[in-house]
CSV table of C-alpha atoms and ligand atoms in Angstrom, one decimal:
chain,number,residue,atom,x,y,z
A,254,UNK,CA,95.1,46.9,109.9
A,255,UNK,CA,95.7,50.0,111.5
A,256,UNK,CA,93.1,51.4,113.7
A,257,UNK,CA,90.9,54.5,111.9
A,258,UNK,CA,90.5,57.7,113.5
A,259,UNK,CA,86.7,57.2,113.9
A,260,UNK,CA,84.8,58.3,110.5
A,261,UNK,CA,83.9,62.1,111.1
A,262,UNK,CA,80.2,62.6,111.3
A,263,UNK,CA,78.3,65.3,109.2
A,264,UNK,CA,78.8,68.6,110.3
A,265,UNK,CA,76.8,69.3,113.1
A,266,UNK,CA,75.3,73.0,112.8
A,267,UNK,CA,75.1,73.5,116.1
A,268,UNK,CA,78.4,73.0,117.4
A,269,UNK,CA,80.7,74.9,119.0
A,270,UNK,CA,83.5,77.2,118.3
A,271,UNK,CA,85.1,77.9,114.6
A,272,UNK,CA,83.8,75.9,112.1
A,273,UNK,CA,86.0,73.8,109.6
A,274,UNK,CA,85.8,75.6,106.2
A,275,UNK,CA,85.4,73.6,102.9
A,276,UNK,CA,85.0,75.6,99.5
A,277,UNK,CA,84.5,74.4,96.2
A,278,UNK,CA,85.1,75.7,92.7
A,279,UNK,CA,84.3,73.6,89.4
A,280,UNK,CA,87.7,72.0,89.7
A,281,UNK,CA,89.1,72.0,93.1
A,282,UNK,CA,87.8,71.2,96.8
A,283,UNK,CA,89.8,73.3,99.6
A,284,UNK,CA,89.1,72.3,103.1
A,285,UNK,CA,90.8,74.2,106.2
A,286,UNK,CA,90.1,73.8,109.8
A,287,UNK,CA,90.3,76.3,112.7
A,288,UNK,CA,93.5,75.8,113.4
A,289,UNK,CA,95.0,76.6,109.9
A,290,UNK,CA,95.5,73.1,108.5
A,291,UNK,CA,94.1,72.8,104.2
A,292,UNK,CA,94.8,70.7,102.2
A,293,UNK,CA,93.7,71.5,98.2
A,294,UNK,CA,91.7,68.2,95.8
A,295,UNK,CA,91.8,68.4,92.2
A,296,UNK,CA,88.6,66.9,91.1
A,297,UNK,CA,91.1,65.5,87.7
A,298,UNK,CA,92.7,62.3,89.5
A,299,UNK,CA,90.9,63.6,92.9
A,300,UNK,CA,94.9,64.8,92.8
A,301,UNK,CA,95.6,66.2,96.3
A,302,UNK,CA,97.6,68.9,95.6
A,303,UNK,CA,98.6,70.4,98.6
A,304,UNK,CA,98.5,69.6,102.1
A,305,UNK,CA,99.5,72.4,105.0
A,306,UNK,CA,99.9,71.8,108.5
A,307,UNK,CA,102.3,73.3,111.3
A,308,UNK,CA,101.3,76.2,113.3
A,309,UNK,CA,98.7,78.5,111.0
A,310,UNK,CA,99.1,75.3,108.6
A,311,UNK,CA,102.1,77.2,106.7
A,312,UNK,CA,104.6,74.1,105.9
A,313,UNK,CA,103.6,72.8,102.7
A,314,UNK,CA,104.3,68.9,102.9
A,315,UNK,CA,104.1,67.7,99.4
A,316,UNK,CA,106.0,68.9,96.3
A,317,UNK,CA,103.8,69.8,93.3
A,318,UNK,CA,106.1,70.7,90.1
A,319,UNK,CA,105.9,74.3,88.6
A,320,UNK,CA,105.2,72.8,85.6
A,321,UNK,CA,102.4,70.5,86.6
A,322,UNK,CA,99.5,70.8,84.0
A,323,UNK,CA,96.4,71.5,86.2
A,324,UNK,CA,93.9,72.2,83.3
A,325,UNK,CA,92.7,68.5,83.6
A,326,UNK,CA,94.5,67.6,80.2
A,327,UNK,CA,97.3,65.0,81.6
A,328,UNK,CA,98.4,63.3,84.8
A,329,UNK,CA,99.4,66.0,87.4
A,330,UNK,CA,103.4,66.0,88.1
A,331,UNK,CA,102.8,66.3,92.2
A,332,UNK,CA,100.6,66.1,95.0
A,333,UNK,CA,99.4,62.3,95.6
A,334,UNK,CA,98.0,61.0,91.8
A,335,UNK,CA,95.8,57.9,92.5
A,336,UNK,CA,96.9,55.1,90.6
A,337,UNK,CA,94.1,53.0,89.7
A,338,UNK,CA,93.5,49.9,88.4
A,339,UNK,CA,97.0,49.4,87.4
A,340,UNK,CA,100.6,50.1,88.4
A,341,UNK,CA,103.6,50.9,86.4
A,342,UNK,CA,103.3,50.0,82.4
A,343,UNK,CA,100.4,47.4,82.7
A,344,UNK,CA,101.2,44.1,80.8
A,345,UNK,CA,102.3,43.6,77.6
A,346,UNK,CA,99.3,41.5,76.6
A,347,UNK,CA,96.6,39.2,77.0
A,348,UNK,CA,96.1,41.2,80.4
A,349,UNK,CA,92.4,43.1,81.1
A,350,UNK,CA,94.7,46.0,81.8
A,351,UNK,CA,96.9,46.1,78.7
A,352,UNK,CA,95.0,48.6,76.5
A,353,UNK,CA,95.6,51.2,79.6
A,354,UNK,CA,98.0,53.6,80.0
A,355,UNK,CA,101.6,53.7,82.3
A,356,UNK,CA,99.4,53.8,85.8
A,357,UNK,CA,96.2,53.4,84.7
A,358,UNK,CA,93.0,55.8,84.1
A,359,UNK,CA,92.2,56.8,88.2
A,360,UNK,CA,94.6,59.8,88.1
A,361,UNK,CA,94.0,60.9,84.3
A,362,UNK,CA,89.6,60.8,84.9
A,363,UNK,CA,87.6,63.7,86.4
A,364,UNK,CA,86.1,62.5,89.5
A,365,UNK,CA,83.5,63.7,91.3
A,366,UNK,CA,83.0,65.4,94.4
A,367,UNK,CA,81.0,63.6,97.0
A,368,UNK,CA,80.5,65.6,99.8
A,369,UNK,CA,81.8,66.1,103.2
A,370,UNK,CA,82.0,65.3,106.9
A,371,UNK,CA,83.8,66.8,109.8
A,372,UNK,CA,84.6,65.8,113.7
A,373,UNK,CA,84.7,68.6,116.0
A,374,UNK,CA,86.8,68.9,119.5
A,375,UNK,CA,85.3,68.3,122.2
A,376,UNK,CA,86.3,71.3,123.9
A,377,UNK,CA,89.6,73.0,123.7
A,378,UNK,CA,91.4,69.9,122.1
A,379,UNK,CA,91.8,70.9,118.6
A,380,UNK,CA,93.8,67.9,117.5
A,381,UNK,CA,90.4,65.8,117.5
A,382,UNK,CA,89.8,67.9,114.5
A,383,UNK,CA,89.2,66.8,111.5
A,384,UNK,CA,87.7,67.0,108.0
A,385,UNK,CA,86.8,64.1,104.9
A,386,UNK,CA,85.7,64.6,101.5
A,387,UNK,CA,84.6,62.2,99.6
A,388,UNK,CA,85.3,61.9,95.6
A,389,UNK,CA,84.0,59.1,93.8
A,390,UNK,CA,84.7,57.5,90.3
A,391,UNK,CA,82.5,55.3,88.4
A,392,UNK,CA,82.8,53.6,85.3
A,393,UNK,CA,79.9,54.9,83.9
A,394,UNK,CA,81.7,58.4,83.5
A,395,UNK,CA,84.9,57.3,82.4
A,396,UNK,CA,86.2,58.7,78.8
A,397,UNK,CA,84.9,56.2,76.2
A,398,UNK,CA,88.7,55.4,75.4
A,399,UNK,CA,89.2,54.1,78.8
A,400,UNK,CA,85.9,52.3,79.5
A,401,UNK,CA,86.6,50.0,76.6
A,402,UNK,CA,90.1,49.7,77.7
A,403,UNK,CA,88.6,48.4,80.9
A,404,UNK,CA,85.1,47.5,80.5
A,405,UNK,CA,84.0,46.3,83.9
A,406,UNK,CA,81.5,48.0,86.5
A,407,UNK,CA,82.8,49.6,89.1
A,408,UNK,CA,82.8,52.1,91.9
A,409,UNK,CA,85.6,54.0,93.6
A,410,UNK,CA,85.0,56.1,96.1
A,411,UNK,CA,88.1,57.9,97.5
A,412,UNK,CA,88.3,59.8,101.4
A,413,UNK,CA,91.0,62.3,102.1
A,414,UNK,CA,90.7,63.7,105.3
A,415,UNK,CA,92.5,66.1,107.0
A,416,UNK,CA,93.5,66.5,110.7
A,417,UNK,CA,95.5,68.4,112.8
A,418,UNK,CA,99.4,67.4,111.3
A,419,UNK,CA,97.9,64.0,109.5
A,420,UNK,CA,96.6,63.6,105.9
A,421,UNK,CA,94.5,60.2,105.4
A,422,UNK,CA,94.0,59.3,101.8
A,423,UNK,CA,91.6,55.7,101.6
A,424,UNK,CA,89.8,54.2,98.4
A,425,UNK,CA,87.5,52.1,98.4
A,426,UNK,CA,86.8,49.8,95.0
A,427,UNK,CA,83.3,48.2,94.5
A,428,UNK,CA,82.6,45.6,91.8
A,429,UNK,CA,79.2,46.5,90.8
A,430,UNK,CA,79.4,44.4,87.9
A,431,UNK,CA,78.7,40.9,87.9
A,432,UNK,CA,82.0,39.7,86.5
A,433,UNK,CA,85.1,39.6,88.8
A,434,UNK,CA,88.0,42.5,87.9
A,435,UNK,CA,91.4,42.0,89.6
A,436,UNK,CA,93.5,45.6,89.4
A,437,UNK,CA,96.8,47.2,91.4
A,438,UNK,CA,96.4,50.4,93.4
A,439,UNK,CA,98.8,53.0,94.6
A,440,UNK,CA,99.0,56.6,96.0
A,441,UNK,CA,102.0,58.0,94.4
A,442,UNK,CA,102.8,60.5,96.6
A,443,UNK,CA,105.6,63.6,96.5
A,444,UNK,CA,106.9,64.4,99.3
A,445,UNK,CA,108.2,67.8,100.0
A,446,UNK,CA,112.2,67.7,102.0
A,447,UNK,CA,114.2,71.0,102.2
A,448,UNK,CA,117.5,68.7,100.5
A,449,UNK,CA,116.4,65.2,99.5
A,450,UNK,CA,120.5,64.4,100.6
A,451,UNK,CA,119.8,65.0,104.0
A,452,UNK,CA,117.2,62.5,104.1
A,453,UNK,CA,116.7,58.9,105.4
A,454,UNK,CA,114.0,56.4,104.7
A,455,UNK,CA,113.4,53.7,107.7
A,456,UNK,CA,110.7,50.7,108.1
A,457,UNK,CA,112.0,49.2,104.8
A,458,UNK,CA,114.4,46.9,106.6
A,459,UNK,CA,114.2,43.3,106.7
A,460,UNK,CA,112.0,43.3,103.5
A,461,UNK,CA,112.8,42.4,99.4
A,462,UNK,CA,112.4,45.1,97.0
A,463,UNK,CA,112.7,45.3,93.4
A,464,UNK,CA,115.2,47.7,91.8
A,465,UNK,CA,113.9,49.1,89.0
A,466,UNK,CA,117.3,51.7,88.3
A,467,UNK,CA,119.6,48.7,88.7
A,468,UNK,CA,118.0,45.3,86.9
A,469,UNK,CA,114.8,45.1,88.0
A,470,UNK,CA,115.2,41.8,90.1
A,471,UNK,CA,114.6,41.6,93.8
A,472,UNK,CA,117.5,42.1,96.1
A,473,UNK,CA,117.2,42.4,100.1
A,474,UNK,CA,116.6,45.3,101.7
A,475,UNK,CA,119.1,44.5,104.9
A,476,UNK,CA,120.4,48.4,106.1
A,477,UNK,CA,117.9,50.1,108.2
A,478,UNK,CA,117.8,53.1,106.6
A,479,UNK,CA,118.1,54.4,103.1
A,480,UNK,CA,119.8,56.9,101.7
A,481,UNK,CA,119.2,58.9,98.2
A,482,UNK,CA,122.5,59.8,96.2
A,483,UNK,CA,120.7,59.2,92.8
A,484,UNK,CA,118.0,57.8,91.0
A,485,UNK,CA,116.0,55.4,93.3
A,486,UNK,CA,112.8,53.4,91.8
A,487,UNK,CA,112.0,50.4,94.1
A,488,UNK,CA,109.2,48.3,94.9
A,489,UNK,CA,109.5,47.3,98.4
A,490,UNK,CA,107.2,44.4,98.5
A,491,UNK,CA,105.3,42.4,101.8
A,492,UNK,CA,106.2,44.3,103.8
A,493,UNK,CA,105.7,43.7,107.5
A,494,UNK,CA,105.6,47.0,109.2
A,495,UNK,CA,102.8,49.3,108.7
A,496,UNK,CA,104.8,52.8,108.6
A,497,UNK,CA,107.5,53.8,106.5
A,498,UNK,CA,109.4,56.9,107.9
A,499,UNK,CA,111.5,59.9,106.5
A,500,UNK,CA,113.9,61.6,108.7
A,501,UNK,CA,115.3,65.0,107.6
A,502,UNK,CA,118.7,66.3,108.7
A,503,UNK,CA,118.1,64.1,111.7
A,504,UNK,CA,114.9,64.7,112.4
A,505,UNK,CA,111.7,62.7,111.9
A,506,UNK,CA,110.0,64.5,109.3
A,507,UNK,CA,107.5,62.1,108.1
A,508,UNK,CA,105.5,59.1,108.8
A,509,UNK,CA,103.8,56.9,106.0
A,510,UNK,CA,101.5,54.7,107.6
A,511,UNK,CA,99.7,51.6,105.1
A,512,UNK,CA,96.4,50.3,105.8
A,513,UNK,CA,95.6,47.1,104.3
A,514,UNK,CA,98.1,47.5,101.6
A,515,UNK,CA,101.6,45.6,101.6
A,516,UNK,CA,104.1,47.1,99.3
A,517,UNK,CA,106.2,50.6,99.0
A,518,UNK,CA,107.5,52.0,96.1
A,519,UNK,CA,110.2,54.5,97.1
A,520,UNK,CA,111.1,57.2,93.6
A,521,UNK,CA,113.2,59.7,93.0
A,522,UNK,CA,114.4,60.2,89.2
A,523,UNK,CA,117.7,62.1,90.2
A,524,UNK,CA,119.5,64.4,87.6
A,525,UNK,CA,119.1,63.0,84.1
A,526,UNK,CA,115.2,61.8,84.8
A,527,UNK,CA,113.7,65.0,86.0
A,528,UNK,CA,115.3,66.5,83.2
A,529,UNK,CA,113.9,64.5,80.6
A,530,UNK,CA,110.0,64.9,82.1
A,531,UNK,CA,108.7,68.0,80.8
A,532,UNK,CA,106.3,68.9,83.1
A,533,UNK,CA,108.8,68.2,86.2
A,534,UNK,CA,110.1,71.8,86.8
A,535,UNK,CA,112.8,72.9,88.2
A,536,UNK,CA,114.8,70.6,86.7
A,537,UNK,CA,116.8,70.7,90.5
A,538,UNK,CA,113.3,69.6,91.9
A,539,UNK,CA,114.5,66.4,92.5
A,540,UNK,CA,116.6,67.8,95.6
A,541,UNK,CA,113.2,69.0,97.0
A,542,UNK,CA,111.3,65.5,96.6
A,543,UNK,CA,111.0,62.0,97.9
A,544,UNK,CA,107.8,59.8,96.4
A,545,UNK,CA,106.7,57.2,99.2
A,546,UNK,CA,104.1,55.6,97.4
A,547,UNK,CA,101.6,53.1,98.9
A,548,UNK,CA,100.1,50.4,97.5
A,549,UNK,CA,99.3,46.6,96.6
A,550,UNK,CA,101.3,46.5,93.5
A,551,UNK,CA,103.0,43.2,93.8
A,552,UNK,CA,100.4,40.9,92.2
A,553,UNK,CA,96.5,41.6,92.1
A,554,UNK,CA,93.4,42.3,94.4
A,555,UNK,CA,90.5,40.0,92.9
A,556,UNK,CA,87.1,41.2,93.4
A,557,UNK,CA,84.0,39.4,92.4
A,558,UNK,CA,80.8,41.0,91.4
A,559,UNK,CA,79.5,42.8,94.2
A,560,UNK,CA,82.6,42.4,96.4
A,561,UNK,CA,84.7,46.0,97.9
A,562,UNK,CA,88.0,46.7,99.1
A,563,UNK,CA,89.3,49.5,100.9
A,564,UNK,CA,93.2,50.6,101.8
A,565,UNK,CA,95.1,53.6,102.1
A,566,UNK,CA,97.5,55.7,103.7
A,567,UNK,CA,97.9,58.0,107.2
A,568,UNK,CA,100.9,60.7,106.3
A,569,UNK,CA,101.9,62.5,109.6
A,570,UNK,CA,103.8,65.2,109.1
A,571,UNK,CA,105.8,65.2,112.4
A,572,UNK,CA,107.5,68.8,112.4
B,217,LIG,O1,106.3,55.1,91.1
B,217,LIG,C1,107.6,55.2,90.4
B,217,LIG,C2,107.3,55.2,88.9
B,217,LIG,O2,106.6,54.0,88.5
B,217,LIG,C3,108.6,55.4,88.2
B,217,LIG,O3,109.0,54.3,87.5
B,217,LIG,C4,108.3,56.6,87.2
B,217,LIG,O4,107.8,56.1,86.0
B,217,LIG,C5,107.2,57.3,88.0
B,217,LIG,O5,106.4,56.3,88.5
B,217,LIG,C6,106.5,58.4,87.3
B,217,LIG,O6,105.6,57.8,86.4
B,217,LIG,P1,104.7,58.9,85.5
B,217,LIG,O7,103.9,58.0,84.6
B,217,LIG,O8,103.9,59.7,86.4
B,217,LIG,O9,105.7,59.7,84.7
């Protein structure tokens, strides 16, 4: 378990100096502190769509496609879609999860927005800044289609918060039902690289992964780094380390760090795959992307009525 920046308290009215701001609109939350940082929330999927950091927060860290369909009507193609309470195409049958769509209902619901809480610098160290808001999702205000898909009682309630060069996404899923649920979660998130073929994945040594491109059995993962010169779709599973990294023409450019979840799933659909989604735009795009998804994909989380869970993910962007 990794250790969590301590949970920002409400905004204090009183405190000193610049104030982070958070503004919402019927469809988005955008949150920027003082020292230029945002990142931008969908309320459909609670889809983060855009995180900035760097000096006056102008490097864009995650790829959204120009094509990505905002209007709340489908899945968006970008940002970090919250796949929830199933991964992949769910089972064939005789599963709680099979009437559910490729990745489940989480990124495809309209959540809402919760509120927020922010940490303030003591002083003139601006890094302790920081700002979370909360989304939640509840199965009473899921789409009738996907409540009797999935008929159980729950509770998600989903923190992003945003500090000075990190992006922390957590959920945490409540059984408030009194019959136990088992689901899969996973934040499948797009990376943004200047030329995916200068790029280098590391922390997936030493681990088994299933290739999804090549035959969808498990192989070892023995190099220490990995490099993308096509389509990549593998489920790094177990894994022991809690931070996957991305270097960039040498550099680090990334770190992905898991809390409480295991597995990796490491995507990029190359030429022919981009081309064939139609809301994945420009069809080059894939030269500008790397998904590092977190999540506990390999198996199930089993919660009985009244139980939680939490996990998530701490992205540093580390230019
Ligand atoms: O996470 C990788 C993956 O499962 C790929 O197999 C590919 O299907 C990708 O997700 C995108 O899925 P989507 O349903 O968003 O088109």
């Amino acid at each position: 378990m990794v250790d969590r920046p301590s949970r920002p308290s409400a905004i204090s009215p009183t405190a000193a100096g610049p104030q982070p701001q958070v503004d919402v609109s019927d469809d988005k939350v955008t949150a920027r502190l003082p020292t230029g940082e945002s990142v931008e929330v969908l309320l459909h999927g609670a889809t983060v769509i855009s995180w900035k950091s760097g000096s006056k927060g102008n490097t864009e860290n995650l790829w959204l496609s120009e094509a990505a369909v905002l209007d709340g009507s489908k899945p968006v193609r970008g940002g970090v879609p919250v796949v929830f309470p199933v991964f992949g195409p769910p089972p064939k049958s005789g599963h709680a999860t099979s009437s559910l769509p490729q990745h489940g209902f989480a990124r495809n619901s309209r959540w809402e927005y919760l509120g927020k809480s922010s940490t303030e610098s003591t002083g003139d160290n601006t890094s302790e800044n920081s700002i979370k808001l909360d989304f939640g999702l509840y199965s009473s205000a899921l789409s009738d289609t996907f409540r009797k898909a999935w008929p159980y009682d729950f509770g998600v309630v989903y923190s992003v918060t945003l500090g000075k060069d990190s992006l922390q996404t957590m959920m945490n899923v409540r059984n408030e039902g009194k019959e136990g649920f088992e689901f899969q979660v996973l934040l499948h998130t797009y990376l943004r690289v200047k030329d995916i073929s200068k790029c280098q994945i590391t922390g997936l040594a030493g681990t088994t992964y299933t290739d999804k491109v090549l035959d969808a059995k498990d192989h070892s993962s023995t190099s220490p780094s990995l490099s993308i010169t096509g389509e990549v779709d593998r489920v790094y599973k177990s894994i022991k380390q809690s931070t996957t990294s991305v270097q960039e023409d040498g550099k680090s450019r990334f770190d992905v760090v898991r809390d409480n979840l295991e597995d990796t799933v490491v995507w990029n659909p190359w030429i022919e795959k981009a081309k064939g989604m139609g809301d994945f735009k420009p069809d080059d795009g894939y030269k500008n992307m790397l998904c590092v998804e977190v999540g506990a994909v390999d198996g199930w989380q089993k919660l009985e009525g009244g139980e939680s869970w939490e996990g998530g993910q701490i992205m540093k962007s580390l230019l």
